[in-house]
PDB file of C-alpha atoms in Angstrom:
ATOM      1  CA  MET A   1      29.224 -41.707 -20.146  1.00 91.00           C
ATOM      2  CA  ILE A   2      26.741 -42.845 -18.215  1.00 96.00           C
ATOM      3  CA  ASP A   3      26.331 -46.501 -17.125  1.00 97.00           C
ATOM      4  CA  ARG A   4      23.056 -46.824 -18.092  1.00 98.00           C
ATOM      5  CA  ILE A   5      19.530 -45.797 -19.616  1.00 97.00           C
ATOM      6  CA  VAL A   6      15.781 -46.344 -18.475  1.00 97.00           C
ATOM      7  CA  VAL A   7      13.041 -45.956 -21.418  1.00 95.00           C
ATOM      8  CA  VAL A   8       9.409 -45.738 -19.957  1.00 94.00           C
ATOM      9  CA  GLN A   9       8.181 -46.507 -22.535  1.00 89.00           C
ATOM     10  CA  SER A  10       3.887 -46.863 -21.887  1.00 85.00           C
ATOM     11  CA  ALA A  11       0.801 -45.660 -22.959  1.00 83.00           C
ATOM     12  CA  ALA A  12      -0.965 -42.431 -20.676  1.00 83.00           C
ATOM     13  CA  PHE A  13      -2.531 -42.747 -17.650  1.00 87.00           C
ATOM     14  CA  THR A  14      -0.417 -46.626 -16.372  1.00 89.00           C
ATOM     15  CA  GLY A  15       1.075 -45.531 -14.104  1.00 88.00           C
ATOM     16  CA  SER A  16       4.387 -44.205 -15.274  1.00 91.00           C
ATOM     17  CA  THR A  17       4.827 -40.965 -13.433  1.00 90.00           C
ATOM     18  CA  TRP A  18       4.852 -42.816 -10.584  1.00 91.00           C
ATOM     19  CA  LEU A  19       7.302 -45.340 -12.008  1.00 95.00           C
ATOM     20  CA  CYS A  20       9.940 -42.691 -13.037  1.00 95.00           C
ATOM     21  CA  TYR A  21       9.782 -40.864  -9.848  1.00 94.00           C
ATOM     22  CA  VAL A  22      10.485 -44.222  -8.302  1.00 95.00           C
ATOM     23  CA  LEU A  23      13.237 -45.058 -10.659  1.00 97.00           C
ATOM     24  CA  ALA A  24      14.783 -41.535  -9.971  1.00 97.00           C
ATOM     25  CA  SER A  25      14.811 -41.864  -5.645  1.00 96.00           C
ATOM     26  CA  HIS A  26      18.010 -42.409  -5.262  1.00 97.00           C
ATOM     27  CA  GLU A  27      20.769 -39.738  -5.844  1.00 96.00           C
ATOM     28  CA  ARG A  28      22.611 -41.556  -8.098  1.00 97.00           C
ATOM     29  CA  ALA A  29      19.169 -41.427 -10.163  1.00 98.00           C
ATOM     30  CA  PHE A  30      17.713 -38.724 -11.794  1.00 97.00           C
ATOM     31  CA  SER A  31      13.874 -38.243 -14.272  1.00 96.00           C
ATOM     32  CA  LEU A  32      13.932 -35.845 -17.467  1.00 95.00           C
ATOM     33  CA  GLY A  33      10.731 -37.232 -18.146  1.00 91.00           C
ATOM     34  CA  ASN A  34      10.165 -36.839 -22.240  1.00 93.00           C
ATOM     35  CA  PRO A  35      12.946 -34.853 -23.060  1.00 95.00           C
ATOM     36  CA  GLY A  36      11.413 -33.712 -26.922  1.00 95.00           C
ATOM     37  CA  ILE A  37       8.867 -31.751 -24.565  1.00 93.00           C
ATOM     38  CA  ALA A  38      10.907 -31.140 -21.589  1.00 95.00           C
ATOM     39  CA  TRP A  39      13.750 -29.504 -23.970  1.00 97.00           C
ATOM     40  CA  ASP A  40      10.716 -27.915 -26.302  1.00 95.00           C
ATOM     41  CA  LEU A  41       9.815 -26.461 -22.427  1.00 94.00           C
ATOM     42  CA  PHE A  42      13.341 -25.376 -21.051  1.00 96.00           C
ATOM     43  CA  GLN A  43      13.812 -22.723 -24.273  1.00 95.00           C
ATOM     44  CA  GLU A  44      10.326 -21.074 -23.090  1.00 94.00           C
ATOM     45  CA  ARG A  45      10.742 -20.963 -18.820  1.00 93.00           C
ATOM     46  CA  ARG A  46      14.833 -21.653 -19.341  1.00 94.00           C
ATOM     47  CA  ALA A  47      15.372 -21.589 -15.391  1.00 92.00           C
ATOM     48  CA  GLY A  48      11.477 -22.143 -13.866  1.00 91.00           C
ATOM     49  CA  THR A  49      11.605 -25.199 -16.374  1.00 93.00           C
ATOM     50  CA  CYS A  50      10.552 -27.503 -13.121  1.00 92.00           C
ATOM     51  CA  ARG A  51       6.950 -28.326 -12.951  1.00 88.00           C
ATOM     52  CA  ILE A  52       7.877 -28.556  -8.545  1.00 88.00           C
ATOM     53  CA  HIS A  53      10.350 -25.665  -7.317  1.00 89.00           C
ATOM     54  CA  TYR A  54       9.921 -23.306 -10.569  1.00 89.00           C
ATOM     55  CA  GLN A  55      12.025 -20.050 -10.709  1.00 90.00           C
ATOM     56  CA  LYS A  56      13.209 -21.315  -6.984  1.00 90.00           C
ATOM     57  CA  CYS A  57      15.435 -24.663  -8.468  1.00 93.00           C
ATOM     58  CA  GLU A  58      18.347 -24.722  -8.592  1.00 95.00           C
ATOM     59  CA  PHE A  59      19.443 -27.717 -10.726  1.00 97.00           C
ATOM     60  CA  TRP A  60      17.388 -25.763 -13.650  1.00 97.00           C
ATOM     61  CA  LYS A  61      19.200 -23.270 -12.807  1.00 97.00           C
ATOM     62  CA  GLU A  62      21.989 -24.246 -13.245  1.00 97.00           C
ATOM     63  CA  VAL A  63      21.446 -25.804 -16.672  1.00 97.00           C
ATOM     64  CA  ASP A  64      20.101 -22.299 -18.077  1.00 97.00           C
ATOM     65  CA  ARG A  65      23.469 -20.756 -17.541  1.00 97.00           C
ATOM     66  CA  ARG A  66      25.112 -23.502 -19.716  1.00 97.00           C
ATOM     67  CA  ASN A  67      22.899 -22.845 -22.297  1.00 97.00           C
ATOM     68  CA  PRO A  68      22.829 -25.901 -24.342  1.00 97.00           C
ATOM     69  CA  ASN A  69      21.761 -26.792 -28.086  1.00 97.00           C
ATOM     70  CA  ALA A  70      19.017 -29.068 -29.026  1.00 97.00           C
ATOM     71  CA  GLU A  71      22.290 -31.710 -29.138  1.00 96.00           C
ATOM     72  CA  SER A  72      23.965 -31.215 -25.584  1.00 97.00           C
ATOM     73  CA  PHE A  73      20.226 -30.993 -23.668  1.00 97.00           C
ATOM     74  CA  LEU A  74      20.638 -34.700 -21.547  1.00 97.00           C
ATOM     75  CA  GLU A  75      24.235 -34.583 -22.202  1.00 97.00           C
ATOM     76  CA  THR A  76      23.916 -31.203 -20.163  1.00 98.00           C
ATOM     77  CA  ILE A  77      20.764 -32.974 -17.415  1.00 97.00           C
ATOM     78  CA  VAL A  78      23.733 -35.878 -16.446  1.00 97.00           C
ATOM     79  CA  ASP A  79      26.516 -33.429 -15.811  1.00 97.00           C
ATOM     80  CA  VAL A  80      24.878 -31.175 -13.182  1.00 98.00           C
ATOM     81  CA  SER A  81      22.427 -34.105 -11.978  1.00 97.00           C
ATOM     82  CA  GLY A  82      25.881 -35.918 -11.450  1.00 97.00           C
ATOM     83  CA  CYS A  83      23.467 -39.797 -12.203  1.00 97.00           C
ATOM     84  CA  SER A  84      24.981 -42.691 -13.651  1.00 97.00           C
ATOM     85  CA  THR A  85      21.146 -43.799 -14.465  1.00 98.00           C
ATOM     86  CA  LEU A  86      19.566 -41.712 -16.475  1.00 98.00           C
ATOM     87  CA  VAL A  87      15.562 -42.301 -16.993  1.00 97.00           C
ATOM     88  CA  LEU A  88      13.070 -41.412 -19.930  1.00 96.00           C
ATOM     89  CA  TYR A  89       9.277 -41.270 -20.853  1.00 93.00           C
ATOM     90  CA  ASN A  90       8.308 -41.801 -23.985  1.00 90.00           C
ATOM     91  CA  PRO A  91      11.855 -40.054 -26.150  1.00 91.00           C
ATOM     92  CA  ARG A  92      10.090 -39.299 -29.333  1.00 88.00           C
ATOM     93  CA  HIS A  93      11.772 -36.788 -31.513  1.00 91.00           C
ATOM     94  CA  GLU A  94      14.964 -36.584 -32.294  1.00 95.00           C
ATOM     95  CA  PRO A  95      18.654 -35.670 -31.825  1.00 96.00           C
ATOM     96  CA  PHE A  96      17.806 -38.141 -28.597  1.00 96.00           C
ATOM     97  CA  LEU A  97      16.791 -40.886 -30.098  1.00 93.00           C
ATOM     98  CA  SER A  98      19.620 -41.691 -31.882  1.00 94.00           C
ATOM     99  CA  GLN A  99      21.271 -40.689 -28.749  1.00 95.00           C
ATOM    100  CA  ILE A 100      19.399 -42.450 -27.076  1.00 94.00           C
ATOM    101  CA  ALA A 101      20.536 -46.064 -30.186  1.00 92.00           C
ATOM    102  CA  ASP A 102      24.207 -44.812 -31.006  1.00 93.00           C
ATOM    103  CA  GLY A 103      25.781 -45.034 -27.016  1.00 92.00           C
ATOM    104  CA  SER A 104      26.474 -42.013 -26.728  1.00 92.00           C
ATOM    105  CA  LEU A 105      25.279 -41.671 -23.773  1.00 94.00           C
ATOM    106  CA  ALA A 106      24.992 -45.380 -21.759  1.00 96.00           C
ATOM    107  CA  ARG A 107      26.581 -47.787 -21.821  1.00 96.00           C
ATOM    108  CA  GLU A 108      23.413 -49.873 -21.108  1.00 96.00           C
ATOM    109  CA  VAL A 109      19.784 -49.218 -22.171  1.00 95.00           C
ATOM    110  CA  VAL A 110      16.280 -51.251 -20.215  1.00 96.00           C
ATOM    111  CA  ARG A 111      13.033 -50.286 -21.620  1.00 95.00           C
ATOM    112  CA  THR A 112       9.795 -50.629 -19.467  1.00 95.00           C
ATOM    113  CA  ARG A 113       6.691 -50.191 -19.536  1.00 91.00           C
ATOM    114  CA  VAL A 114       2.965 -50.215 -16.854  1.00 92.00           C
ATOM    115  CA  ILE A 115       0.710 -52.502 -17.990  1.00 92.00           C
ATOM    116  CA  ARG A 116      -2.773 -51.330 -17.158  1.00 92.00           C
ATOM    117  CA  ASP A 117      -6.871 -52.771 -17.337  1.00 93.00           C
ATOM    118  CA  VAL A 118      -7.837 -49.489 -20.385  1.00 92.00           C
ATOM    119  CA  ARG A 119     -10.945 -49.621 -17.751  1.00 93.00           C
ATOM    120  CA  GLN A 120      -9.352 -47.829 -15.182  1.00 92.00           C
ATOM    121  CA  ARG A 121      -6.685 -46.058 -17.109  1.00 90.00           C
ATOM    122  CA  TYR A 122      -9.858 -44.962 -18.856  1.00 91.00           C
ATOM    123  CA  ALA A 123     -11.759 -44.164 -15.813  1.00 91.00           C
ATOM    124  CA  SER A 124      -8.695 -42.031 -14.518  1.00 87.00           C
ATOM    125  CA  TRP A 125      -8.747 -39.895 -18.478  1.00 87.00           C
ATOM    126  CA  LYS A 126     -12.666 -39.186 -17.298  1.00 88.00           C
ATOM    127  CA  ARG A 127     -11.490 -37.451 -14.398  1.00 84.00           C
ATOM    128  CA  ARG A 128      -9.328 -35.335 -16.282  1.00 82.00           C
ATOM    129  CA  ASN A 129     -11.348 -34.566 -18.126  1.00 85.00           C
ATOM    130  CA  LYS A 130     -14.508 -34.082 -17.080  1.00 86.00           C
ATOM    131  CA  ASP A 131     -16.167 -31.880 -20.383  1.00 88.00           C
ATOM    132  CA  LYS A 132     -15.223 -35.154 -22.760  1.00 87.00           C
ATOM    133  CA  THR A 133     -16.932 -38.329 -22.963  1.00 86.00           C
ATOM    134  CA  VAL A 134     -16.477 -42.075 -24.077  1.00 87.00           C
ATOM    135  CA  ILE A 135     -16.727 -40.659 -28.218  1.00 87.00           C
ATOM    136  CA  ASP A 136     -13.049 -38.319 -27.726  1.00 84.00           C
ATOM    137  CA  THR A 137     -11.265 -41.280 -27.246  1.00 82.00           C
ATOM    138  CA  VAL A 138     -11.890 -43.281 -29.121  1.00 79.00           C
ATOM    139  CA  GLY A 139      -9.410 -43.208 -32.235  1.00 65.00           C
ATOM    140  CA  GLY A 140      -7.172 -40.916 -29.811  1.00 67.00           C
ATOM    141  CA  PHE A 141      -6.678 -42.462 -25.805  1.00 64.00           C
ATOM    142  CA  LEU A 142      -8.814 -45.490 -26.287  1.00 68.00           C
ATOM    143  CA  THR A 143      -6.821 -46.845 -29.612  1.00 63.00           C
ATOM    144  CA  SER A 144      -3.385 -45.935 -28.902  1.00 59.00           C
ATOM    145  CA  ALA A 145      -4.415 -48.483 -25.991  1.00 53.00           C
ATOM    146  CA  LYS A 146      -4.107 -51.301 -28.296  1.00 50.00           C
ATOM    147  CA  PHE A 147       0.102 -50.257 -28.263  1.00 46.00           C
ATOM    148  CA  GLN A 148       0.021 -52.515 -24.995  1.00 50.00           C
ATOM    149  CA  LYS A 149       1.201 -54.897 -26.435  1.00 45.00           C
ATOM    150  CA  PRO A 150       1.574 -58.620 -23.143  1.00 39.00           C
ATOM    151  CA  SER A 151       4.329 -60.666 -22.487  1.00 38.00           C
ATOM    152  CA  ASP A 152       6.599 -60.138 -20.130  1.00 38.00           C
ATOM    153  CA  VAL A 153      10.077 -59.822 -21.624  1.00 36.00           C
ATOM    154  CA  ASP A 154       7.982 -59.324 -25.338  1.00 41.00           C
ATOM    155  CA  GLU A 155      10.400 -59.447 -28.807  1.00 51.00           C
ATOM    156  CA  SER A 156      11.631 -55.623 -28.655  1.00 66.00           C
ATOM    157  CA  GLY A 157      13.230 -56.629 -25.284  1.00 85.00           C
ATOM    158  CA  ILE A 158      10.972 -54.339 -22.795  1.00 89.00           C
ATOM    159  CA  VAL A 159      10.332 -55.356 -19.337  1.00 93.00           C
ATOM    160  CA  ASP A 160       6.819 -55.770 -18.508  1.00 92.00           C
ATOM    161  CA  LEU A 161       5.468 -54.220 -15.108  1.00 95.00           C
ATOM    162  CA  ARG A 162       1.645 -55.083 -14.185  1.00 93.00           C
ATOM    163  CA  HIS A 163       0.086 -52.343 -12.466  1.00 92.00           C
ATOM    164  CA  GLU A 164      -2.266 -54.553 -10.046  1.00 90.00           C
ATOM    165  CA  LEU A 165       1.508 -55.623  -8.759  1.00 91.00           C
ATOM    166  CA  LEU A 166       2.473 -51.992  -8.639  1.00 91.00           C
ATOM    167  CA  SER A 167       0.462 -49.935  -6.943  1.00 87.00           C
ATOM    168  CA  THR A 168      -0.415 -52.879  -4.062  1.00 86.00           C
ATOM    169  CA  ASP A 169       3.259 -53.933  -3.930  1.00 88.00           C
ATOM    170  CA  ARG A 170       5.661 -52.758  -2.114  1.00 88.00           C
ATOM    171  CA  ASN A 171       8.864 -55.566  -1.890  1.00 91.00           C
ATOM    172  CA  TYR A 172       7.836 -55.554  -6.511  1.00 93.00           C
ATOM    173  CA  VAL A 173       8.188 -51.963  -7.011  1.00 94.00           C
ATOM    174  CA  VAL A 174      11.518 -51.970  -5.145  1.00 95.00           C
ATOM    175  CA  GLU A 175      12.760 -54.603  -6.314  1.00 96.00           C
ATOM    176  CA  GLN A 176      11.911 -53.626 -10.339  1.00 97.00           C
ATOM    177  CA  ALA A 177      13.292 -50.209  -9.221  1.00 97.00           C
ATOM    178  CA  ALA A 178      16.894 -52.025  -8.205  1.00 98.00           C
ATOM    179  CA  SER A 179      16.169 -53.846 -11.295  1.00 97.00           C
ATOM    180  CA  LEU A 180      15.695 -52.033 -13.833  1.00 98.00           C
ATOM    181  CA  THR A 181      18.085 -48.831 -12.676  1.00 98.00           C
ATOM    182  CA  GLY A 182      21.296 -51.161 -11.664  1.00 97.00           C
ATOM    183  CA  LEU A 183      20.547 -49.739  -8.081  1.00 98.00           C
ATOM    184  CA  LYS A 184      20.687 -50.292  -4.997  1.00 96.00           C
ATOM    185  CA  MET A 185      16.976 -49.496  -3.832  1.00 96.00           C
ATOM    186  CA  LYS A 186      15.756 -48.227  -0.472  1.00 93.00           C
ATOM    187  CA  ASP A 187      12.788 -49.120   0.775  1.00 89.00           C
ATOM    188  CA  ASP A 188      11.469 -45.594   1.178  1.00 89.00           C
ATOM    189  CA  ALA A 189      11.778 -44.987  -2.781  1.00 92.00           C
ATOM    190  CA  VAL A 190       8.338 -45.593  -2.637  1.00 90.00           C
ATOM    191  CA  CYS A 191       7.643 -41.976  -0.862  1.00 90.00           C
ATOM    192  CA  TYR A 192       9.516 -40.399  -3.653  1.00 91.00           C
ATOM    193  CA  TRP A 193       8.199 -37.317  -2.313  1.00 89.00           C
ATOM    194  CA  LYS A 194      10.873 -36.926  -0.020  1.00 89.00           C
ATOM    195  CA  TYR A 195      14.001 -37.286  -2.898  1.00 93.00           C
ATOM    196  CA  ASN A 196      14.428 -34.300  -4.808  1.00 91.00           C
ATOM    197  CA  HIS A 197      13.204 -33.873  -8.184  1.00 94.00           C
ATOM    198  CA  HIS A 198      13.037 -31.128 -10.684  1.00 94.00           C
ATOM    199  CA  PRO A 199      10.474 -33.144 -13.781  1.00 90.00           C
ATOM    200  CA  ALA A 200       9.785 -31.186 -17.339  1.00 89.00           C
ATOM    201  CA  ALA A 201       7.320 -33.108 -18.227  1.00 80.00           C
ATOM    202  CA  GLY A 202       4.617 -35.741 -17.136  1.00 76.00           C
ATOM    203  CA  ASN A 203       1.935 -36.217 -14.497  1.00 73.00           C
ATOM    204  CA  GLY A 204       0.027 -33.107 -12.744  1.00 74.00           C
ATOM    205  CA  VAL A 205      -1.456 -35.426  -9.758  1.00 78.00           C
ATOM    206  CA  THR A 206       2.202 -36.650  -9.410  1.00 82.00           C
ATOM    207  CA  HIS A 207       3.586 -33.554  -9.253  1.00 82.00           C
ATOM    208  CA  THR A 208       1.404 -31.767  -7.118  1.00 81.00           C
ATOM    209  CA  THR A 209       2.212 -34.648  -4.431  1.00 83.00           C
ATOM    210  CA  CYS A 210       5.806 -33.264  -4.590  1.00 84.00           C
ATOM    211  CA  ARG A 211       4.141 -29.842  -3.949  1.00 83.00           C
ATOM    212  CA  HIS A 212       2.827 -30.607  -1.985  1.00 79.00           C
ATOM    213  CA  PHE A 213       5.532 -31.322   0.738  1.00 79.00           C
ATOM    214  CA  GLN A 214       8.446 -30.277  -0.611  1.00 78.00           C
ATOM    215  CA  ASN A 215       6.776 -26.183  -2.366  1.00 70.00           C
ATOM    216  CA  PRO A 216       3.390 -25.688  -1.645  1.00 67.00           C
ATOM    217  CA  GLU A 217       2.778 -21.976  -1.937  1.00 67.00           C
ATOM    218  CA  LYS A 218       3.266 -23.371  -5.900  1.00 59.00           C
ATOM    219  CA  GLN A 219       0.178 -25.999  -4.855  1.00 54.00           C
ATOM    220  CA  GLY A 220      -2.451 -25.991  -8.010  1.00 56.00           C
ATOM    221  CA  GLN A 221      -4.003 -29.219  -8.430  1.00 56.00           C
ATOM    222  CA  GLU A 222      -5.311 -30.173  -5.507  1.00 67.00           C
ATOM    223  CA  LEU A 223      -4.634 -34.323  -4.419  1.00 67.00           C
ATOM    224  CA  ASP A 224      -7.378 -36.062  -3.748  1.00 67.00           C
ATOM    225  CA  GLU A 225      -9.269 -38.056   0.119  1.00 71.00           C
ATOM    226  CA  VAL A 226      -8.633 -41.106  -1.353  1.00 68.00           C
ATOM    227  CA  TYR A 227      -4.588 -40.019  -3.261  1.00 70.00           C
ATOM    228  CA  LEU A 228      -3.738 -39.048   0.025  1.00 74.00           C
ATOM    229  CA  ARG A 229      -5.236 -41.386   2.338  1.00 74.00           C
ATOM    230  CA  TYR A 230      -2.762 -43.367   0.482  1.00 72.00           C
ATOM    231  CA  LEU A 231       0.300 -40.973   0.690  1.00 75.00           C
ATOM    232  CA  GLU A 232      -0.299 -41.093   4.349  1.00 77.00           C
ATOM    233  CA  GLY A 233      -0.284 -44.955   4.283  1.00 77.00           C
ATOM    234  CA  VAL A 234       3.456 -45.438   2.566  1.00 79.00           C
ATOM    235  CA  GLU A 235       5.092 -42.813   4.523  1.00 76.00           C
ATOM    236  CA  LYS A 236       3.930 -44.691   7.899  1.00 76.00           C
ATOM    237  CA  GLY A 237       4.173 -47.910   5.599  1.00 73.00           C
ATOM    238  CA  THR A 238       1.272 -49.272   7.539  1.00 67.00           C
ATOM    239  CA  ASP A 239      -0.269 -49.650   4.265  1.00 65.00           C
ATOM    240  CA  PHE A 240       1.481 -49.231   0.557  1.00 66.00           C
ATOM    241  CA  ARG A 241      -2.185 -51.322  -1.693  1.00 69.00           C
ATOM    242  CA  PHE A 242      -3.752 -48.817  -3.504  1.00 68.00           C
ATOM    243  CA  ASP A 243      -6.239 -51.002  -4.945  1.00 61.00           C
ATOM    244  CA  ASP A 244      -8.527 -47.579  -5.928  1.00 66.00           C
ATOM    245  CA  ASP A 245     -11.897 -49.498  -7.935  1.00 78.00           C
ATOM    246  CA  ARG A 246     -13.603 -45.985  -8.393  1.00 80.00           C
ATOM    247  CA  TRP A 247     -13.878 -46.748 -12.042  1.00 87.00           C
ATOM    248  CA  GLU A 248     -16.220 -49.536 -10.853  1.00 88.00           C
ATOM    249  CA  SER A 249     -19.516 -47.009 -10.273  1.00 90.00           C
ATOM    250  CA  GLU A 250     -17.837 -44.787 -12.123  1.00 91.00           C
ATOM    251  CA  VAL A 251     -17.425 -46.507 -16.327  1.00 94.00           C
ATOM    252  CA  SER A 252     -21.675 -47.229 -17.169  1.00 95.00           C
ATOM    253  CA  GLU A 253     -22.163 -50.106 -18.542  1.00 96.00           C
ATOM    254  CA  TYR A 254     -22.291 -47.502 -22.314  1.00 96.00           C
ATOM    255  CA  GLU A 255     -18.515 -47.025 -21.311  1.00 95.00           C
ATOM    256  CA  ARG A 256     -18.023 -49.968 -21.064  1.00 96.00           C
ATOM    257  CA  PHE A 257     -18.690 -51.294 -23.796  1.00 96.00           C
ATOM    258  CA  VAL A 258     -17.549 -48.409 -26.020  1.00 94.00           C
ATOM    259  CA  ILE A 259     -13.103 -50.184 -24.344  1.00 93.00           C
ATOM    260  CA  ASP A 260     -14.120 -53.590 -24.739  1.00 94.00           C
ATOM    261  CA  VAL A 261     -15.276 -52.593 -28.600  1.00 92.00           C
ATOM    262  CA  VAL A 262     -12.312 -50.706 -29.659  1.00 89.00           C
ATOM    263  CA  ALA A 263      -9.625 -52.382 -27.509  1.00 89.00           C
ATOM    264  CA  GLY A 264     -11.162 -55.153 -25.782  1.00 91.00           C
ATOM    265  CA  GLU A 265      -9.623 -57.877 -27.537  1.00 89.00           C
ATOM    266  CA  MET A 266      -5.613 -56.271 -26.365  1.00 87.00           C
ATOM    267  CA  ASN A 267      -6.986 -55.874 -22.797  1.00 91.00           C
ATOM    268  CA  GLN A 268      -7.505 -59.767 -22.368  1.00 94.00           C
ATOM    269  CA  GLU A 269      -4.717 -60.602 -24.381  1.00 90.00           C
ATOM    270  CA  ASN A 270      -2.777 -58.394 -21.416  1.00 89.00           C
ATOM    271  CA  GLY A 271      -4.923 -61.103 -18.722  1.00 93.00           C
ATOM    272  CA  TYR A 272      -7.913 -58.909 -17.842  1.00 94.00           C
ATOM    273  CA  GLU A 273     -11.828 -60.284 -18.189  1.00 95.00           C
ATOM    274  CA  ARG A 274     -12.934 -58.731 -20.670  1.00 96.00           C
ATOM    275  CA  ASP A 275     -17.122 -57.329 -20.013  1.00 96.00           C
ATOM    276  CA  SER A 276     -20.332 -59.697 -21.766  1.00 96.00           C
ATOM    277  CA  PHE A 277     -22.613 -57.618 -23.198  1.00 97.00           C
ATOM    278  CA  SER A 278     -26.618 -59.647 -24.516  1.00 97.00           C
ATOM    279  CA  ASP A 279     -27.360 -59.484 -27.862  1.00 95.00           C
ATOM    280  CA  GLU A 280     -29.708 -56.360 -26.888  1.00 96.00           C
ATOM    281  CA  GLN A 281     -27.620 -54.109 -25.248  1.00 97.00           C
ATOM    282  CA  GLN A 282     -24.685 -54.934 -28.601  1.00 95.00           C
ATOM    283  CA  ALA A 283     -27.719 -53.758 -31.094  1.00 95.00           C
ATOM    284  CA  GLU A 284     -28.420 -50.824 -29.311  1.00 96.00           C
ATOM    285  CA  TRP A 285     -25.775 -49.356 -28.618  1.00 96.00           C
ATOM    286  CA  GLY A 286     -23.991 -50.770 -31.481  1.00 95.00           C
ATOM    287  CA  SER A 287     -25.971 -48.098 -33.342  1.00 95.00           C
ATOM    288  CA  ARG A 288     -25.307 -45.445 -30.146  1.00 95.00           C
ATOM    289  CA  LEU A 289     -21.406 -45.711 -30.968  1.00 94.00           C
ATOM    290  CA  LEU A 290     -22.018 -44.948 -34.641  1.00 93.00           C
ATOM    291  CA  ARG A 291     -24.238 -42.968 -34.749  1.00 93.00           C
ATOM    292  CA  GLU A 292     -22.298 -40.478 -32.576  1.00 92.00           C
ATOM    293  CA  GLY A 293     -19.203 -41.588 -33.852  1.00 90.00           C
ATOM    294  CA  ALA A 294     -20.985 -39.836 -37.500  1.00 91.00           C
ATOM    295  CA  GLU A 295     -22.179 -37.327 -35.527  1.00 91.00           C
ATOM    296  CA  ALA A 296     -18.135 -36.508 -34.783  1.00 87.00           C
ATOM    297  CA  GLY A 297     -17.614 -36.921 -38.629  1.00 87.00           C
ATOM    298  CA  HIS A 298     -16.215 -40.510 -38.333  1.00 86.00           C
ATOM    299  CA  ASP A 299     -18.139 -42.635 -40.342  1.00 87.00           C
ATOM    300  CA  ASP A 300     -15.478 -45.369 -40.946  1.00 86.00           C
ATOM    301  CA  TRP A 301     -16.218 -47.440 -37.081  1.00 87.00           C
ATOM    302  CA  GLY A 302     -18.451 -50.304 -38.648  1.00 87.00           C
ATOM    303  CA  THR A 303     -15.496 -51.628 -40.646  1.00 88.00           C
ATOM    304  CA  GLU A 304     -12.867 -50.520 -38.410  1.00 84.00           C
ATOM    305  CA  PHE A 305     -14.515 -52.952 -35.565  1.00 85.00           C
ATOM    306  CA  GLY A 306     -16.818 -54.729 -36.634  1.00 86.00           C
ATOM    307  CA  ILE A 307     -20.083 -53.057 -35.891  1.00 85.00           C
ATOM    308  CA  SER A 308     -22.863 -53.836 -38.195  1.00 74.00           C
TER     309      SER A 308
END
């Protein structure tokens, strides 16, 4: 039995994969990702499950050699990694949910999530989905944003971390990582690519960062200049701030309107100021949203979002 499981319960495009990597940047910690997805991918890829080292990964070769079933999968991950803290992302499938809840794997379970301005999340999503529009996010990505609730520690004991602090305050990151994992984290934990990770799933940019330094022949997705400059500053210790304000020019006024209609109230509860729109804009863009929604097969958006 290990000391602790850290469950990261964050919505997409909040920096949750990055957080999982940082939390696992310690010789006694291991980040698997979503255990259900990891299990499915392991059955398909076996020794090549790792998204950084692929077939060269000695960790997944050993997991494959032991040939676990679903019930013994997490126990095998713990045993092969030798970790005392296991980091999991959004576990939603059995038998993993029961194993986390019944205390058979760890003495303690800590839950956390990252809170981020939905407009920034949308911009990150948009860069990855250039062939889609904001309408494609309604009923899916944006609607799921409503599950990001405010508070420092809510009634479920989930510790909320602010994206604006995680992306600008190195000390905050290291302190929160130590508190969540129960481990003494080194300052260079923010340089997660210096540590050995063997993830099965998660954000492609974060995997690419590790491949950039550890397995460049399997680069795949390229890192953009903004992110490369940030990594250089973090590694040198000269700059940690990742003030990526590209979203302000990338998200149109109409897109901001749609985001506000769907998730503006929740975003405000989380501490982010809502956009304001003139009566003319509300009338024009409200009609456009209803029209485009109807064209996409959603005739109930007027009622659902209070648009007439």
